[in-house]
Amino acid sequence: MILVTGGLGFIGSHACIALRRAGHKLAIVDNLANSKLAVLERIRDLAGGDVAFHRADIRDATALAAIFGRDPVEAVIHFAGYKAVGESVAKPLDYYENNIGGTFVLLKTMERYAVRRIVFSSSATVYGDPQRLPLTEDHPLGAVNPYGRTKQFIEVILKDRAIGSPEFRHATLRYFNPIGAHPSGRIGEDPRGIPNNLFPYVTQVAIKRLEKLRIYGNDYGTVDGTGVRDYIHVMDLAEGHLAALKFLLDKDRSITVNLGTGRGNSVLEVVNAFERVTGIPIAREFAPRRQGDVASCYADVSLASRELGWQTKLGIEDMCRDAWAWQSANPRGFPE
Ligand code: NAD
Ligand code: UD1
């Protein structure tokens, strides 16, 4: 059985469908801190098979031990954690406690039950301000906010754990900017409150929940002055987890690897693609740069291609189409 922490969240839910469809037996553990139970039924429908669910907090060692004790766990895919950059600046202790504390309890429980494979959700945010592009995995790390630092610290903990016990293996996946949704439009990104990230903001302007997009900065040294990012379709990302799991089960080592497309798109390119695909105009205005933003960030994806045999298949227009399928069918997100 594969144990998926945070499997009801945005990326976890898509990954669970890919894993189940590939024949893996799954159990999800999630405390619903940032997700809703309605996701579970939709995962089960779309995955075409049973998926076990435990409502529990991964910081709860007793609850976690009960889950590990029930069914042998072959590997863990670890999505659970908090992820809002601004909130992490305001509440750093909550971020250190949940992200690092949760991972610590999980790793101790894995040790107790002799589970030695973990796929971990890291982020391109660990690179901080890029010194050179595209970003290769050996680029110096320098997260610039508490959220990013939790990812950086967890990466170190995983490396130390692997040094201490060579049979322990991790696949640390540095995601770039995941967007899009399952093509059915039944699951997708459902942020609480006003979205901080570009894509959910755009789709909420499209359904008229928000009035207009503010584009943060049009004076960067990029193709059109707006910020450039490596947007990756969440279905491609989900497949990346399958490839990482296979790597861990087949090969005798750990890996830290970028998951992106290797291509950057500017904010204006994204907004224009969305308009082209959906036919819906997106009201927008230019605003000052957002603090902490970098001009450009995109991945070198050659390691993922070489080691995992994985590469993305979907482009920005697919991301726009599928995000819109989700948002238009679920204007208020998942039901309570
Ligand atoms: P998400 O918030 O949608 O999903 C995280 C899930 O974990 C939620 O369902 C939440 O309820 C659960 N959770 C949180 N703390 C928990 C705890 N203590 N015990 C049990 N469950 C808990 O986030 P996401 O976008 O799906 O991201 C998944 C992972 O990928 C996170 O670790 C995130 O930091 C990382 N990541 C996300 C992005 C992104 O842009 N979405 C980019 C890079 C890395
Ligand atoms: C942000 C986080 C990053 C995290 C990632 C998760 C910051 C500084 N970085 O990345 O740590 O891993 O989310 O996906 O918060 N933009 C607008 N208007 C908006 C929103 C965004 O113009 O309303 C622009 C931004 O300036 C940026 C681009 O859109 O150029 C992408 O922004 P966003 O989706 O927030 O992602 P990142 O900033 O790359």
PDB file of C-alpha atoms in Angstrom, residues 83-88 95 177 189 191-202 204 210 213-214 216 290 293:
ATOM      1  CA  LYS A  83       2.062  26.391   1.655  1.00  0.00           C
ATOM      2  CA  ALA A  84       1.065  30.073   1.770  1.00  0.00           C
ATOM      3  CA  VAL A  85       4.152  32.293   1.600  1.00  0.00           C
ATOM      4  CA  GLY A  86       2.547  35.425   3.097  1.00  0.00           C
ATOM      5  CA  GLU A  87       0.977  33.481   5.934  1.00  0.00           C
ATOM      6  CA  SER A  88       4.342  31.855   6.677  1.00  0.00           C
ATOM      7  CA  TYR A  95       4.829  26.647   9.504  1.00  0.00           C
ATOM      8  CA  ASN A 177       4.349  26.374 -10.690  1.00  0.00           C
ATOM      9  CA  GLU A 189      -7.456  24.042  -7.117  1.00  0.00           C
ATOM     10  CA  PRO A 191      -7.985  28.157  -2.525  1.00  0.00           C
ATOM     11  CA  ARG A 192      -9.569  29.680   0.569  1.00  0.00           C
ATOM     12  CA  GLY A 193     -10.333  33.405   0.381  1.00  0.00           C
ATOM     13  CA  ILE A 194      -8.801  35.647  -2.248  1.00  0.00           C
ATOM     14  CA  PRO A 195      -6.163  33.704  -4.192  1.00  0.00           C
ATOM     15  CA  ASN A 196      -2.533  34.776  -3.918  1.00  0.00           C
ATOM     16  CA  ASN A 197      -1.403  32.848  -6.956  1.00  0.00           C
ATOM     17  CA  LEU A 198      -1.852  33.986 -10.529  1.00  0.00           C
ATOM     18  CA  PHE A 199      -3.915  31.212 -12.023  1.00  0.00           C
ATOM     19  CA  PRO A 200      -6.749  30.869  -9.520  1.00  0.00           C
ATOM     20  CA  TYR A 201      -6.974  34.659  -9.578  1.00  0.00           C
ATOM     21  CA  VAL A 202      -7.408  34.640 -13.359  1.00  0.00           C
ATOM     22  CA  GLN A 204     -11.975  33.815 -10.562  1.00  0.00           C
ATOM     23  CA  LEU A 210     -13.177  38.995  -8.734  1.00  0.00           C
ATOM     24  CA  LEU A 213      -6.351  41.001 -12.240  1.00  0.00           C
ATOM     25  CA  ARG A 214      -3.527  43.167 -10.948  1.00  0.00           C
ATOM     26  CA  TYR A 216       2.548  42.849 -10.407  1.00  0.00           C
ATOM     27  CA  ARG A 290       5.096  42.337  -5.488  1.00  0.00           C
ATOM     28  CA  ASP A 293       9.019  38.267  -6.516  1.00  0.00           C
TER      29      ASP A 293
END
